[in-house]
Coordinates of N, CA, C and O in Angstrom, one line a residue:
M596 N 103.5 127.8 105.8 CA 104.2 127.3 105.6 C 105.9 127.8 106.1 O 106.0 129.0 106.0
I597 N 106.6 127.1 107.0 CA 107.3 127.6 107.5 C 108.7 127.1 107.1 O 108.8 125.8 107.5
I598 N 109.9 127.7 106.3 CA 110.9 126.8 106.1 C 111.8 126.8 107.0 O 112.5 127.9 107.9
T599 N 112.1 125.7 107.9 CA 113.0 125.7 108.9 C 114.7 125.3 108.3 O 115.6 125.5 108.9
Y600 N 114.5 124.7 107.4 CA 116.2 124.8 106.3 C 115.9 124.5 104.8 O 115.0 124.1 104.4
Q601 N 116.7 125.5 104.4 CA 116.8 125.6 102.7 C 118.3 125.5 102.1 O 119.0 126.1 102.8
R602 N 118.7 124.8 101.2 CA 119.9 124.0 101.3 C 120.7 125.5 100.3 O 119.9 125.9 99.3
P603 N 121.6 126.2 100.9 CA 122.1 127.5 100.1 C 122.6 127.0 98.7 O 123.1 126.0 98.3
D604 N 122.2 128.0 97.5 CA 122.8 127.9 96.0 C 124.1 127.7 96.3 O 124.6 127.1 95.0
T605 N 124.9 128.1 97.0 CA 126.7 128.2 96.9 C 127.2 126.5 97.1 O 128.1 126.5 96.6
L606 N 126.3 125.8 97.5 CA 126.8 124.8 97.6 C 127.3 123.5 96.8 O 128.0 122.7 96.8
G607 N 126.6 123.9 95.6 CA 126.5 122.8 94.4 C 126.2 121.3 94.9 O 125.7 120.9 95.7
H608 N 127.4 120.3 94.8 CA 127.1 119.1 95.3 C 127.8 118.8 96.1 O 128.0 117.5 96.7
E609 N 128.5 119.7 97.1 CA 129.2 119.3 98.2 C 128.0 118.7 99.6 O 126.6 119.1 99.3
L610 N 128.4 118.4 100.6 CA 127.3 118.2 101.2 C 127.1 119.2 102.7 O 128.4 119.7 102.6
D611 N 126.1 119.7 102.8 CA 126.0 120.4 104.0 C 126.2 120.0 105.3 O 125.2 119.4 105.5
P612 N 127.3 120.5 106.0 CA 127.3 119.9 107.5 C 125.8 120.5 108.3 O 125.4 120.1 109.4
E613 N 125.3 121.6 107.7 CA 124.0 122.0 108.9 C 122.6 121.6 108.1 O 121.7 121.7 108.7
A614 N 122.8 120.5 107.4 CA 121.3 120.0 107.0 C 120.7 119.2 107.5 O 121.8 118.0 108.0
P615 N 119.7 118.7 108.0 CA 119.0 117.9 108.5 C 119.4 116.5 107.9 O 119.1 116.5 106.9
N616 N 119.2 115.4 108.3 CA 119.0 114.0 108.1 C 117.7 113.7 107.4 O 116.7 114.3 108.0
A617 N 117.9 113.1 106.1 CA 116.9 113.1 105.4 C 115.7 112.1 106.0 O 114.9 112.1 105.6
C618 N 115.9 111.2 107.0 CA 115.1 110.1 107.5 C 114.4 109.4 106.6 O 113.1 109.2 106.9
R619 N 115.1 108.8 105.8 CA 114.3 107.6 104.9 C 113.8 106.4 105.7 O 114.7 105.9 106.3
S620 N 113.1 106.1 104.9 CA 112.6 104.8 105.3 C 113.1 103.4 104.6 O 113.4 103.5 103.6
V621 N 113.6 102.5 105.1 CA 114.3 100.9 104.9 C 113.6 100.8 103.5 O 114.0 100.0 103.1
D622 N 111.9 101.0 103.7 CA 111.2 100.2 102.9 C 110.7 101.2 101.8 O 109.7 100.7 101.1
G623 N 111.4 102.3 101.8 CA 111.1 103.1 100.9 C 109.6 104.0 100.9 O 109.4 104.6 100.0
S624 N 108.8 103.9 102.1 CA 107.7 104.6 102.1 C 108.0 106.1 102.6 O 108.8 106.4 103.1
E625 N 107.4 107.1 102.2 CA 107.2 108.4 102.7 C 106.2 108.9 103.1 O 105.4 108.4 102.9
C626 N 106.2 110.4 103.5 CA 105.2 111.3 104.1 C 104.4 111.3 103.3 O 103.3 111.3 103.0
G627 N 105.4 111.8 102.1 CA 104.5 112.3 100.9 C 103.6 113.8 100.9 O 103.0 114.0 99.9
A628 N 103.6 114.5 102.0 CA 103.2 115.8 102.3 C 104.0 116.6 101.0 O 104.7 116.6 100.9
E629 N 103.2 117.6 100.4 CA 103.9 118.3 99.2 C 103.8 120.0 99.7 O 102.8 120.4 100.5
T630 N 104.6 120.7 99.3 CA 104.8 122.2 99.3 C 105.2 122.9 98.3 O 105.8 122.3 97.1
I631 N 105.2 124.1 98.1 CA 105.9 124.9 97.2 C 106.9 126.1 98.1 O 106.2 126.8 98.6
D632 N 108.1 126.1 97.5 CA 109.1 127.0 97.9 C 108.8 128.6 97.7 O 107.8 128.5 96.7
T633 N 109.8 129.3 97.8 CA 109.7 130.8 97.9 C 109.6 131.3 96.2 O 109.7 132.2 95.8
D634 N 110.5 130.3 95.7 CA 110.9 130.2 94.0 C 109.8 129.3 93.2 O 109.9 129.6 91.9
G635 N 108.7 129.3 93.8 CA 107.7 128.5 93.5 C 108.0 127.0 92.7 O 107.2 126.5 92.1
I636 N 108.9 126.3 93.2 CA 109.1 125.1 93.0 C 108.4 123.8 93.8 O 108.5 124.2 95.3
Q637 N 108.1 123.3 93.4 CA 107.2 121.9 94.4 C 108.1 120.8 94.9 O 109.1 120.4 94.4
W638 N 107.7 121.0 96.2 CA 108.9 119.7 97.0 C 107.6 118.6 97.5 O 106.6 119.0 98.0
R639 N 108.2 117.4 97.5 CA 107.3 116.2 98.3 C 108.1 115.9 99.6 O 109.5 115.4 99.4
C640 N 107.8 115.6 100.7 CA 108.6 115.4 101.7 C 109.0 113.7 101.5 O 107.9 112.8 101.5
T641 N 109.9 113.6 101.5 CA 110.6 112.0 100.9 C 111.2 111.3 102.4 O 111.3 110.3 102.2
R642 N 110.6 111.9 103.3 CA 111.1 111.1 105.0 C 110.3 110.0 105.0 O 108.7 110.1 104.6
A643 N 110.4 109.2 105.9 CA 109.7 108.3 106.4 C 108.4 108.5 107.1 O 108.5 109.9 107.6
P644 N 107.4 107.9 107.0 CA 106.3 108.7 107.9 C 106.4 108.6 109.2 O 107.2 108.0 110.1
H645 N 106.2 109.9 109.6 CA 106.5 110.4 111.1 C 105.4 111.1 111.8 O 105.8 112.3 112.1
P646 N 104.8 110.4 112.3 CA 103.6 110.9 113.4 C 104.2 111.3 114.6 O 104.9 111.3 115.3
G647 N 103.2 112.4 114.9 CA 104.2 113.4 116.2 C 105.4 113.8 115.9 O 105.8 114.6 116.8
Q648 N 105.6 114.2 114.8 CA 106.7 115.4 114.2 C 106.2 115.9 113.3 O 105.2 115.3 112.1
D649 N 106.2 117.3 113.3 CA 106.0 118.2 112.1 C 106.6 118.8 110.9 O 106.3 119.2 110.1
E650 N 107.8 118.8 111.3 CA 108.9 118.9 110.1 C 108.7 117.8 109.1 O 109.0 116.4 109.0
H651 N 108.6 118.3 107.9 CA 108.7 117.5 106.6 C 110.1 117.7 105.7 O 110.5 119.2 105.7
R652 N 110.7 116.9 105.3 CA 112.1 117.0 104.7 C 111.7 116.6 102.8 O 111.4 115.6 102.9
A653 N 112.1 117.4 102.3 CA 112.5 116.6 100.8 C 113.7 116.8 100.3 O 114.8 117.6 100.5
A654 N 113.9 115.4 100.2 CA 115.8 115.1 99.6 C 115.8 115.0 98.2 O 114.8 115.1 97.6
Y655 N 116.9 115.2 97.6 CA 117.3 115.8 96.2 C 116.9 113.7 95.9 O 117.3 113.0 96.5
E656 N 116.3 113.9 94.4 CA 116.6 112.4 93.8 C 117.6 112.8 92.6 O 118.2 113.6 92.6
R657 N 117.9 111.3 92.5 CA 118.9 111.0 91.3 C 118.9 112.1 90.4 O 118.2 112.6 89.9
D658 N 120.1 112.4 90.0 CA 120.3 113.6 89.3 C 119.5 114.9 89.3 O 119.5 115.7 88.6
G659 N 119.5 115.4 90.9 CA 118.8 116.4 90.9 C 119.8 117.5 91.0 O 121.1 117.4 90.7
D660 N 119.5 118.9 91.4 CA 120.5 119.8 91.6 C 121.3 119.9 93.0 O 122.1 120.7 93.0
G661 N 121.1 119.0 93.5 CA 121.8 118.7 94.7 C 122.7 117.1 94.8 O 122.4 116.2 93.8
P662 N 123.2 117.0 95.7 CA 123.7 115.6 96.0 C 122.7 114.4 96.6 O 121.5 114.8 97.1
D663 N 122.6 113.3 95.8 CA 121.3 112.6 95.9 C 121.0 112.2 97.3 O 122.0 112.0 97.8
G664 N 119.8 112.2 97.4 CA 119.5 112.0 99.0 C 119.5 113.0 100.5 O 119.5 113.0 101.3
A665 N 120.6 114.1 99.8 CA 120.9 115.3 100.5 C 119.6 116.0 100.8 O 118.5 116.4 99.8
V666 N 118.8 116.7 102.0 CA 117.8 117.4 102.3 C 118.0 118.6 101.3 O 119.0 119.5 101.3
A667 N 116.9 118.7 100.4 CA 116.9 120.1 99.6 C 116.4 121.5 100.5 O 116.9 122.6 100.6
I668 N 115.3 121.0 101.3 CA 114.1 122.0 101.9 C 113.7 121.3 103.0 O 112.9 120.0 102.9
A669 N 113.5 121.9 104.0 CA 112.4 121.5 105.1 C 111.5 122.5 105.8 O 111.9 123.3 105.6
W670 N 110.8 121.9 106.0 CA 109.7 123.1 106.4 C 108.5 122.5 107.6 O 108.5 121.3 107.6
T671 N 107.4 123.4 108.1 CA 107.0 123.0 109.1 C 105.4 124.1 108.7 O 105.4 125.0 108.1
Y672 N 104.2 123.3 109.1 CA 103.2 124.1 109.2 C 103.2 124.5 110.5 O 102.6 123.6 111.9
Q673 N 103.0 125.7 110.9 CA 102.4 126.4 112.2 C 101.0 126.4 112.5 O 100.7 127.3 112.0
Y674 N 100.6 125.8 113.3 CA 99.0 126.0 113.7 C 98.7 126.5 115.5 O 97.7 127.1 115.6
A675 N 100.3 126.2 116.2 CA 99.4 126.5 117.8 C 99.4 127.9 118.1 O 100.1 129.0 117.4
I676 N 99.0 128.2 118.8 CA 98.4 129.8 119.5 C 99.4 129.9 120.8 O 100.3 129.1 121.2
E677 N 99.6 131.1 120.8 CA 100.6 131.5 121.8 C 100.8 130.3 123.3 O 101.9 130.3 123.8
D678 N 99.5 130.2 123.8 CA 99.6 129.8 125.0 C 100.0 128.1 124.9 O 100.0 127.7 125.6
Q679 N 100.2 127.6 124.0 CA 100.7 126.4 123.6 C 102.1 126.3 123.4 O 102.6 126.7 122.5
T680 N 102.7 125.4 124.2 CA 104.5 125.2 124.1 C 104.8 124.0 124.3 O 104.1 123.3 125.0
G681 N 106.1 123.6 123.6 CA 106.7 122.5 124.1 C 106.0 121.3 123.1 O 104.9 121.7 122.2
G682 N 106.8 120.1 122.8 CA 106.4 118.7 122.2 C 106.5 119.0 120.7 O 107.3 120.1 120.4
D683 N 106.8 118.2 119.9 CA 107.3 118.2 118.7 C 106.3 118.3 117.7 O 106.5 118.6 116.3
T684 N 105.1 118.0 117.8 CA 103.9 118.6 116.7 C 103.4 119.8 117.4 O 103.0 119.9 118.5
D685 N 102.5 120.7 116.3 CA 101.7 121.7 116.6 C 100.1 120.9 116.8 O 99.7 120.7 115.8
N686 N 99.6 121.5 117.5 CA 98.1 121.6 117.6 C 97.2 122.4 116.2 O 97.6 123.3 116.1
A687 N 96.3 121.3 116.0 CA 95.4 122.4 114.7 C 94.8 123.5 115.1 O 93.9 123.3 116.7
A688 N 94.6 124.5 114.5 CA 93.8 125.8 115.0 C 92.2 125.0 115.1 O 92.0 124.1 114.2
P689 N 91.6 125.8 115.7 CA 89.9 125.1 115.6 C 89.3 125.4 114.3 O 89.8 126.1 113.3
V690 N 88.2 124.3 113.9 CA 87.7 124.0 112.9 C 86.5 125.1 112.7 O 85.8 124.8 113.4
H691 N 86.5 125.6 111.8 CA 85.1 126.3 111.3 C 84.5 125.5 110.2 O 85.1 125.5 109.1
T692 N 83.1 125.5 110.1 CA 82.7 125.4 108.8 C 81.5 126.4 108.3 O 80.9 127.6 109.0
I693 N 81.6 126.7 106.7 CA 81.1 127.3 106.4 C 80.6 127.1 105.0 O 80.8 126.0 104.2
T694 N 79.0 127.3 104.8 CA 78.2 127.0 104.0 C 78.1 127.7 103.0 O 77.5 128.6 103.1
V695 N 78.1 127.2 101.8 CA 77.7 128.2 100.6 C 76.4 127.3 99.7 O 77.0 126.1 99.3
S696 N 75.5 127.9 99.5 CA 74.2 127.4 99.0 C 74.0 128.1 97.9 O 73.9 129.6 98.2
F697 N 73.6 128.2 96.9 CA 72.8 128.9 95.7 C 71.5 128.1 95.2 O 71.6 126.6 95.0
P698 N 70.4 128.2 94.4 CA 69.6 128.0 93.7 C 69.9 127.5 92.6 O 71.1 128.1 91.7
D699 N 69.1 126.4 92.0 CA 69.5 126.1 90.7 C 69.5 127.0 89.6 O 69.9 127.0 88.8
R700 N 68.5 128.0 90.0 CA 67.9 128.9 88.8 C 69.7 130.0 88.4 O 69.4 130.8 87.7
A701 N 70.7 129.7 89.6 CA 71.7 130.6 89.3 C 72.7 130.3 87.9 O 73.7 129.6 88.5
C702 N 72.3 130.8 87.2 CA 72.8 130.1 86.2 C 74.7 130.2 85.8 O 74.4 132.2 86.3
G703 N 75.4 129.9 85.4 CA 76.8 130.3 85.3 C 77.4 130.3 86.4 O 78.7 130.7 86.9
V704 N 77.0 129.6 87.8 CA 77.7 129.5 88.9 C 78.6 128.5 88.8 O 78.5 127.2 88.4
D705 N 80.0 128.7 88.6 CA 81.3 127.5 88.8 C 81.7 127.4 90.4 O 82.5 127.9 90.8
A706 N 81.3 126.0 90.4 CA 81.6 125.5 91.7 C 83.3 125.7 92.0 O 83.9 125.8 93.0
E707 N 83.9 125.2 90.7 CA 85.6 125.5 90.6 C 86.0 127.0 91.1 O 86.9 127.2 91.7
K708 N 85.4 127.7 90.4 CA 85.8 129.3 90.9 C 85.5 129.8 92.3 O 86.3 130.2 92.9
I709 N 84.3 129.1 92.8 CA 83.7 129.1 94.4 C 85.1 128.9 95.1 O 85.6 129.5 96.0
R710 N 85.4 127.6 94.8 CA 86.6 126.9 95.2 C 88.0 127.2 95.5 O 88.5 127.7 96.4
N711 N 88.4 127.6 94.5 CA 89.5 128.6 94.3 C 89.7 129.8 95.1 O 90.5 130.3 95.7
A712 N 88.3 130.4 95.2 CA 88.4 132.0 95.8 C 88.4 131.5 97.1 O 89.0 132.4 98.0
I713 N 87.9 130.5 97.7 CA 88.0 130.1 98.9 C 89.6 130.0 99.4 O 90.0 130.3 100.4
L714 N 90.3 129.0 98.7 CA 92.0 128.6 98.7 C 92.4 129.7 98.9 O 93.7 129.7 99.5
D715 N 92.1 131.0 98.1 CA 93.2 132.2 98.4 C 92.8 132.8 99.2 O 93.7 133.2 99.5
L716 N 92.4 132.3 100.5 CA 92.2 132.8 101.7 C 93.2 132.7 102.6 O 93.4 133.0 103.6
F717 N 93.7 131.4 102.3 CA 94.4 130.6 103.3 C 95.8 130.5 102.9 O 96.4 130.8 101.6
W718 N 96.9 130.4 103.7 CA 98.3 130.1 103.7 C 98.3 128.9 102.7 O 97.4 127.8 102.5
E719 N 99.5 128.8 101.8 CA 99.3 127.1 101.3 C 99.7 126.4 102.1 O 98.9 125.3 101.6
G720 N 100.1 126.2 103.3 CA 99.9 125.1 104.1 C 98.6 124.9 104.9 O 98.3 123.7 104.9
D721 N 97.9 125.8 105.2 CA 96.5 125.8 105.6 C 95.5 125.4 104.7 O 94.3 124.8 105.0
A722 N 95.8 125.4 103.4 CA 95.0 124.4 102.3 C 95.1 122.9 102.1 O 94.0 122.5 102.0
D723 N 95.9 122.6 102.9 CA 95.9 121.1 103.0 C 94.9 120.2 104.0 O 94.4 119.6 104.2
D724 N 94.6 121.5 105.0 CA 93.4 121.3 106.3 C 91.7 121.8 105.6 O 91.1 121.8 106.6
V725 N 92.0 122.8 104.5 CA 90.4 122.8 103.7 C 89.9 121.9 103.4 O 90.4 121.4 102.4
Q726 N 88.7 121.5 104.0 CA 88.0 120.7 103.1 C 86.7 121.0 102.5 O 85.7 122.0 103.0
I727 N 86.5 120.8 101.2 CA 85.4 121.3 100.6 C 84.8 120.5 99.9 O 85.3 119.3 99.0
I728 N 83.7 120.3 99.6 CA 82.4 119.3 99.5 C 81.5 119.7 98.6 O 80.8 120.6 99.0
V729 N 81.3 119.2 97.5 CA 80.4 119.7 96.3 C 79.3 119.0 96.0 O 79.9 117.4 95.7
S730 N 78.3 119.1 96.4 CA 77.1 118.2 96.4 C 76.1 118.9 95.5 O 76.0 120.3 95.5
T731 N 75.3 118.0 94.4 CA 74.1 118.3 93.9 C 72.6 118.0 94.6 O 72.5 117.1 95.4

């Protein structure tokens, strides 16, 4: 994840002229992508669905730490390679498949531990695109 805007702590409830627009939907629909900032705080994209645009924005909710509806953080996921330029959205990196299998006699194999070990190899934003299927 690449943070493109983070509201300064010094502003309090004042509006920040540098903040991007919240781009909320009139019908209340949201993108809903989630991330965790550098302080470990979880954020949810409150923008209207925004196909073709990679920037997510999380606005403060009522009684939050900033003014209601003002953007607290904006972020993107960077997938483009050097020879890809332009456009509002980054192209996803090539997809690779890894298969992990083990025999029934392997007692004590915890599929959740394997899943977590795999996800630890990726950036937080990359984990959104990692698909893990457990079958028996």
